[in-house]
Structure formats: structure tokens, C-alpha cells
């Protein structure tokens, strides 16, 4: 148990070390900060090892007394069944969303235009990442939006569209219709496997939460490479989605991440099923 916890902590430390160093110096990072600001799970929580639902730990289990939802006795610990009862509605809702997303056909071809719609006709001083220039400038960015069909299905992306871009979207996703719109081709839906993994904790094994974090981290890089921002200063080449080559590159990444997220989503559904059984 101690060896598993130590290995888990080393894995997480390697993933978050750069972020923690930047944070200590008050430095911003337009790509990675998203993983710790949009997503509310703190590095310390990510670092905490727990085995998941249905596992009974034996030995020195005193450390688990500080983990909410664990039942701890002198020589053993496990996730308290009362937690499953009190959170059953939440777990069922997450399961329904994951299943609906998993079973829906992947809608490909959005080309990451949600990021472009977030800056459409926006004054330069209102840009979210003002430390990065727009690769095509304001006028060029607006032209890309106007020349393409915007078909964003993800509420948490759509709600950040500029007022001028909202009406250009072919869908009107809302918080209450999320379950009707989420689909596996969406990069943000794939990233959100991380959100559902940590919201299901401590039912989810800590290793699964980190697996989902790793995928979200990889996707975030593609998300910003395909955005209107010029990320070359951060060491990344742009994906020029306004070109045929860029569209092809984005589609390739979209398919890859849809497949990877499907595996994690199945594992999360299995956790939900076990908790609700």
C-alpha cells in the first residue's frame, strides 16, 4: 500500500512540478493553467492516493482518516458505503451523461472553432490570453469564423462565445440539455473525463483520475495549437485549421482523442455501475 501511494505521488509530482514552480513565482501559462483553474481539483488532491470503491485496505491506514468518505478502523479502511448512498443521485447523473456521450456518434469536423468564437470581434484588451498574439490578427481571425460553419455541442465552451458569435453556432447547448448534446468527437468532452473522474472520487481509483488528467493535458495542447492564438513562444507549432492541411491534422487528433477518451469513459462507467449496484 505504501509503495503504491509513493509511486502515485511520484507520478503526479512529475506532472505538476512545472505548474507549481510557475505558481510560486506568480507566472501564468496560457495552456496548462486551464487544467488547474477551469478544473477545480487541486494538485494536492490529485497527489492523494486512494484505491477506489470496493477495496478494503489493511495495515497502517491512519492516513485515510483525512480522506472524506473513508471509513477507518484500527487496522483497515475502505470507502464508506454510506457515501455511496448519499451520493447515489450524483453518481447516477454522471453515469447517464457518460453513457449518453459514449453511445452517440462522434461529430467530427468542428475544427476547434469554439476557441475562435470566443474571440470573435473581441477588442484586444478583452482577450483571455493577452500575452499571446492572434496568429492572423483580429480581422483575419474574424474572417475565419465567418467563413466556417460553427457547430459546437459543448455547453462549457459555448457559454464563453462572444455575443456576436453566439448566433453563428448551429446548436444552442445549455446546462440542462448537456446530456442531449455531449458527443465523443468533442475535445472538451474528452477532457471532461478528468472532471467526472475527480467528481466521482473517492469511488474512482486515484490512478484512473491521473490517467484522465494526462489525457486532458494532452488535449489541451491540441486545443490551443488549433486556437487563433500564436503558441510558438510556448514551444508549440500552430495547427492552421483555416487550411486543408490544418483541418486534416485536427481531424487526426480528434479521432485519436475520441478513441482514448472512450476507454477512460468505459472505466468511469464501470465505477458508477459498481457504486450503484
Short mmCIF file of C-alpha atoms in Angstrom, two decimals:
data_model
loop_
_atom_site.label_atom_id
_atom_site.label_comp_id
_atom_site.label_asym_id
_atom_site.label_seq_id
_atom_site.Cartn_x
_atom_site.Cartn_y
_atom_site.Cartn_z
CA UNK A 1 0.00 0.00 0.00
CA UNK A 2 2.76 2.44 0.93
CA UNK A 3 4.67 1.59 -2.25
CA UNK A 4 1.56 2.19 -4.38
CA UNK A 5 0.96 5.54 -2.70
CA UNK A 6 4.58 6.60 -3.15
CA UNK A 7 4.60 5.62 -6.83
CA UNK A 8 1.37 7.52 -7.36
CA UNK A 9 2.80 10.63 -5.70
CA UNK A 10 5.95 10.48 -7.83
CA UNK A 11 3.83 10.23 -10.97
CA UNK A 12 1.73 13.25 -10.02
CA UNK A 13 4.75 15.27 -8.87
CA UNK A 14 6.32 14.86 -12.30
CA UNK A 15 3.11 16.08 -13.95
CA UNK A 16 2.50 19.16 -11.79
CA UNK A 17 6.02 20.28 -10.85
CA UNK A 18 6.29 22.92 -13.59
CA UNK A 19 2.87 24.34 -12.71
CA UNK A 20 3.75 24.59 -9.03
CA UNK A 21 7.05 26.32 -9.81
CA UNK A 22 5.30 28.86 -12.04
CA UNK A 23 2.60 29.43 -9.44
CA UNK A 24 5.20 30.10 -6.74
CA UNK A 25 6.68 32.81 -8.98
CA UNK A 26 3.32 34.27 -9.98
CA UNK A 27 3.80 33.27 -13.62
CA UNK A 28 0.94 32.47 -15.98
CA UNK A 29 0.83 29.71 -18.60
CA UNK A 30 -1.98 30.00 -21.17
CA UNK A 31 -2.07 26.27 -21.87
CA UNK A 32 -1.53 24.50 -18.55
CA UNK A 33 -3.24 26.91 -16.15
CA UNK A 34 -6.56 25.78 -17.63
CA UNK A 35 -6.07 22.36 -16.05
CA UNK A 36 -5.95 23.88 -12.57
CA UNK A 37 -8.42 26.75 -12.96
CA UNK A 38 -11.25 25.54 -15.18
CA UNK A 39 -10.92 22.17 -13.46
CA UNK A 40 -11.22 22.60 -9.70
CA UNK A 41 -9.13 19.64 -8.50
CA UNK A 42 -6.03 20.87 -6.72
CA UNK A 43 -2.58 19.29 -7.19
CA UNK A 44 -2.64 18.15 -3.56
CA UNK A 45 -5.87 16.25 -4.12
CA UNK A 46 -4.53 14.73 -7.34
CA UNK A 47 -1.47 13.58 -5.39
CA UNK A 48 -3.52 11.75 -2.74
CA UNK A 49 -3.65 8.02 -3.41
CA UNK A 50 -6.83 6.03 -2.84
CA UNK A 51 -7.74 2.60 -4.21
CA UNK A 52 -11.34 3.25 -5.23
CA UNK A 53 -14.67 1.69 -4.43
CA UNK A 54 -14.87 -1.86 -3.14
CA UNK A 55 -11.25 -2.17 -1.98
CA UNK A 56 -10.54 -2.92 1.68
CA UNK A 57 -7.13 -1.74 2.84
CA UNK A 58 -5.33 -3.44 5.72
CA UNK A 59 -2.36 -2.37 7.81
CA UNK A 60 -1.41 1.17 8.74
CA UNK A 61 -4.43 3.06 7.44
CA UNK A 62 -4.25 6.17 9.63
CA UNK A 63 -3.60 8.42 6.62
CA UNK A 64 -7.03 7.58 5.22
CA UNK A 65 -8.73 9.19 8.18
CA UNK A 66 -8.18 12.55 6.46
CA UNK A 67 -9.88 11.48 3.23
CA UNK A 68 -13.54 12.42 3.21
CA UNK A 69 -15.79 9.42 2.73
CA UNK A 70 -13.45 6.77 4.11
CA UNK A 71 -14.45 4.52 6.98
CA UNK A 72 -11.32 3.87 9.03
CA UNK A 73 -10.85 1.36 11.83
CA UNK A 74 -7.65 0.44 13.66
CA UNK A 75 -6.37 -1.99 11.02
CA UNK A 76 -8.45 -1.44 7.90
CA UNK A 77 -10.08 1.24 5.77
CA UNK A 78 -12.47 1.42 2.84
CA UNK A 79 -14.81 3.87 1.15
CA UNK A 80 -17.82 4.18 3.44
CA UNK A 81 -20.97 2.57 1.93
CA UNK A 82 -22.95 5.45 3.41
CA UNK A 83 -21.16 7.74 0.96
CA UNK A 84 -22.48 5.68 -1.93
CA UNK A 85 -25.99 6.06 -0.55
CA UNK A 86 -25.75 9.81 -0.03
CA UNK A 87 -24.22 10.44 -3.45
CA UNK A 88 -26.24 7.94 -5.47
CA UNK A 89 -28.18 10.62 -7.37
CA UNK A 90 -24.97 12.41 -8.35
CA UNK A 91 -23.29 9.18 -9.42
CA UNK A 92 -26.35 8.16 -11.45
CA UNK A 93 -26.40 11.54 -13.21
CA UNK A 94 -22.71 11.32 -14.11
CA UNK A 95 -23.22 7.77 -15.33
CA UNK A 96 -26.15 8.79 -17.53
CA UNK A 97 -24.09 11.59 -19.07
CA UNK A 98 -21.11 9.32 -19.69
CA UNK A 99 -23.28 6.63 -21.27
CA UNK A 100 -25.14 9.13 -23.45
CA UNK A 101 -21.85 10.61 -24.64
CA UNK A 102 -20.32 7.20 -25.25
CA UNK A 103 -23.29 5.90 -27.26
CA UNK A 104 -23.67 8.94 -29.51
CA UNK A 105 -21.91 9.05 -32.91
CA UNK A 106 -18.82 11.23 -32.93
CA UNK A 107 -19.42 14.56 -34.63
CA UNK A 108 -16.15 15.43 -36.33
CA UNK A 109 -15.34 18.49 -38.35
CA UNK A 110 -15.81 21.31 -35.84
CA UNK A 111 -12.07 22.04 -36.27
CA UNK A 112 -11.77 23.64 -32.84
CA UNK A 113 -13.64 26.75 -33.93
CA UNK A 114 -15.03 27.18 -30.41
CA UNK A 115 -11.75 28.87 -29.47
CA UNK A 116 -12.13 31.24 -32.41
CA UNK A 117 -15.74 32.03 -31.48
CA UNK A 118 -14.53 33.05 -28.02
CA UNK A 119 -12.52 35.93 -29.51
CA UNK A 120 -14.76 36.84 -32.46
CA UNK A 121 -14.94 40.65 -32.79
CA UNK A 122 -13.46 40.98 -29.33
CA UNK A 123 -11.34 44.08 -28.54
CA UNK A 124 -7.67 43.25 -27.97
CA UNK A 125 -7.79 44.35 -24.33
CA UNK A 126 -10.55 41.81 -23.62
CA UNK A 127 -8.74 38.73 -24.93
CA UNK A 128 -8.38 35.95 -22.37
CA UNK A 129 -4.72 35.29 -23.22
CA UNK A 130 -3.45 38.79 -23.85
CA UNK A 131 0.16 37.65 -23.51
CA UNK A 132 -0.24 35.72 -26.79
CA UNK A 133 -0.80 37.42 -30.16
CA UNK A 134 -3.56 36.33 -32.50
CA UNK A 135 -1.86 34.38 -35.27
CA UNK A 136 -3.94 36.01 -38.04
CA UNK A 137 -4.69 39.26 -36.26
CA UNK A 138 -8.18 40.38 -35.28
CA UNK A 139 -9.53 40.86 -38.81
CA UNK A 140 -8.08 37.57 -40.04
CA UNK A 141 -9.49 35.73 -37.04
CA UNK A 142 -12.96 37.17 -37.60
CA UNK A 143 -12.78 36.17 -41.27
CA UNK A 144 -12.05 32.54 -40.36
CA UNK A 145 -15.11 32.46 -38.10
CA UNK A 146 -17.32 33.99 -40.78
CA UNK A 147 -16.13 31.55 -43.47
CA UNK A 148 -16.84 28.42 -41.44
CA UNK A 149 -19.84 26.61 -40.02
CA UNK A 150 -19.74 26.77 -36.21
CA UNK A 151 -21.19 23.59 -34.71
CA UNK A 152 -20.16 23.49 -31.05
CA UNK A 153 -22.01 20.91 -28.92
CA UNK A 154 -20.25 21.62 -25.62
CA UNK A 155 -22.03 23.96 -23.24
CA UNK A 156 -18.93 24.91 -21.25
CA UNK A 157 -17.26 26.09 -24.46
CA UNK A 158 -20.34 27.69 -26.00
CA UNK A 159 -21.06 29.79 -22.92
CA UNK A 160 -17.77 31.65 -23.49
CA UNK A 161 -18.61 32.64 -27.07
CA UNK A 162 -18.68 36.37 -27.66
CA UNK A 163 -22.21 37.81 -28.03
CA UNK A 164 -21.60 38.25 -31.76
CA UNK A 165 -20.59 34.59 -32.14
CA UNK A 166 -23.47 33.03 -30.18
CA UNK A 167 -25.91 33.35 -33.05
CA UNK A 168 -23.45 31.79 -35.51
CA UNK A 169 -23.50 28.43 -33.71
CA UNK A 170 -25.79 25.82 -35.24
CA UNK A 171 -26.59 24.45 -31.77
CA UNK A 172 -27.87 26.04 -28.57
CA UNK A 173 -26.34 23.85 -25.83
CA UNK A 174 -27.39 24.64 -22.27
CA UNK A 175 -26.52 23.24 -18.87
CA UNK A 176 -29.84 21.41 -18.70
CA UNK A 177 -29.51 19.94 -22.21
CA UNK A 178 -25.90 18.82 -21.73
CA UNK A 179 -26.93 15.16 -21.73
CA UNK A 180 -28.64 15.66 -25.11
CA UNK A 181 -25.64 17.33 -26.74
CA UNK A 182 -22.42 15.82 -25.43
CA UNK A 183 -20.74 13.65 -28.06
CA UNK A 184 -17.46 11.71 -28.18
CA UNK A 185 -15.85 13.68 -31.01
CA UNK A 186 -15.67 16.82 -28.88
CA UNK A 187 -12.22 17.54 -27.46
CA UNK A 188 -13.72 19.22 -24.42
CA UNK A 189 -15.99 16.24 -23.72
CA UNK A 190 -12.87 14.08 -23.85
CA UNK A 191 -11.03 16.43 -21.49
CA UNK A 192 -14.01 16.30 -19.16
CA UNK A 193 -13.37 12.63 -18.42
CA UNK A 194 -10.95 14.19 -15.93
CA UNK A 195 -13.70 16.29 -14.35
CA UNK A 196 -16.03 13.33 -13.95
CA UNK A 197 -13.18 11.17 -12.62
CA UNK A 198 -12.36 13.57 -9.78
CA UNK A 199 -16.01 14.34 -9.07
CA UNK A 200 -16.51 10.60 -8.57
CA UNK A 201 -13.60 10.39 -6.11
CA UNK A 202 -13.01 8.60 -3.81
CA UNK A 203 -15.04 5.97 -5.69
CA UNK A 204 -12.58 6.25 -8.58
CA UNK A 205 -9.10 4.80 -8.08
CA UNK A 206 -6.57 7.61 -7.90
CA UNK A 207 -4.69 6.09 -10.83
CA UNK A 208 -7.76 6.49 -13.04
CA UNK A 209 -8.10 10.14 -12.06
CA UNK A 210 -4.48 10.70 -13.10
CA UNK A 211 -4.99 8.79 -16.36
CA UNK A 212 -7.82 11.19 -17.17
CA UNK A 213 -5.67 14.18 -16.17
CA UNK A 214 -2.92 13.04 -18.53
CA UNK A 215 -5.38 12.81 -21.42
CA UNK A 216 -6.84 16.24 -20.62
CA UNK A 217 -3.34 17.68 -20.56
CA UNK A 218 -2.53 16.25 -24.00
CA UNK A 219 -5.81 17.50 -25.44
CA UNK A 220 -5.33 20.98 -24.01
CA UNK A 221 -2.15 21.36 -26.05
CA UNK A 222 -4.02 20.50 -29.27
CA UNK A 223 -6.89 22.75 -28.23
CA UNK A 224 -4.55 25.73 -28.02
CA UNK A 225 -2.45 24.80 -31.05
CA UNK A 226 -5.67 24.88 -33.09
CA UNK A 227 -6.82 28.12 -31.48
CA UNK A 228 -6.41 31.59 -33.00
CA UNK A 229 -3.58 32.32 -30.57
CA UNK A 230 0.04 32.04 -31.68
CA UNK A 231 1.57 29.50 -29.28
CA UNK A 232 5.01 29.27 -30.90
CA UNK A 233 6.54 31.17 -27.95
CA UNK A 234 5.37 28.30 -25.74
CA UNK A 235 7.21 25.76 -27.90
CA UNK A 236 4.26 24.55 -29.97
CA UNK A 237 3.61 24.81 -33.68
CA UNK A 238 0.14 26.04 -34.67
CA UNK A 239 -2.49 23.86 -36.30
CA UNK A 240 -3.74 26.19 -39.04
CA UNK A 241 -7.33 24.96 -39.13
CA UNK A 242 -8.16 27.53 -41.80
CA UNK A 243 -6.12 25.44 -44.27
CA UNK A 244 -6.80 21.93 -45.68
CA UNK A 245 -3.61 20.61 -44.06
CA UNK A 246 -4.57 22.05 -40.70
CA UNK A 247 -8.06 20.59 -40.92
CA UNK A 248 -6.59 17.18 -41.68
CA UNK A 249 -4.21 17.41 -38.73
CA UNK A 250 -7.02 18.44 -36.39
CA UNK A 251 -9.28 15.60 -37.57
CA UNK A 252 -6.50 13.08 -36.98
CA UNK A 253 -6.04 14.34 -33.42
CA UNK A 254 -9.79 14.44 -32.86
CA UNK A 255 -10.18 10.77 -33.81
CA UNK A 256 -7.22 9.74 -31.67
CA UNK A 257 -8.53 11.53 -28.60
CA UNK A 258 -12.07 10.24 -29.13
CA UNK A 259 -10.70 6.69 -29.03
CA UNK A 260 -8.57 7.37 -25.96
CA UNK A 261 -11.44 9.04 -24.10
CA UNK A 262 -13.78 6.16 -24.92
CA UNK A 263 -11.51 3.78 -23.00
CA UNK A 264 -11.45 6.05 -19.94
CA UNK A 265 -15.18 6.72 -20.17
CA UNK A 266 -15.86 2.98 -20.07
CA UNK A 267 -13.74 2.67 -16.94
CA UNK A 268 -15.65 5.52 -15.30
CA UNK A 269 -18.98 3.93 -16.21
CA UNK A 270 -17.79 0.70 -14.60
CA UNK A 271 -17.03 2.62 -11.41
CA UNK A 272 -20.51 4.15 -11.44
CA UNK A 273 -22.13 0.77 -12.04
CA UNK A 274 -20.25 -0.75 -9.10
CA UNK A 275 -21.21 2.10 -6.76
CA UNK A 276 -24.86 1.95 -7.80
CA UNK A 277 -25.12 -1.86 -7.67
#
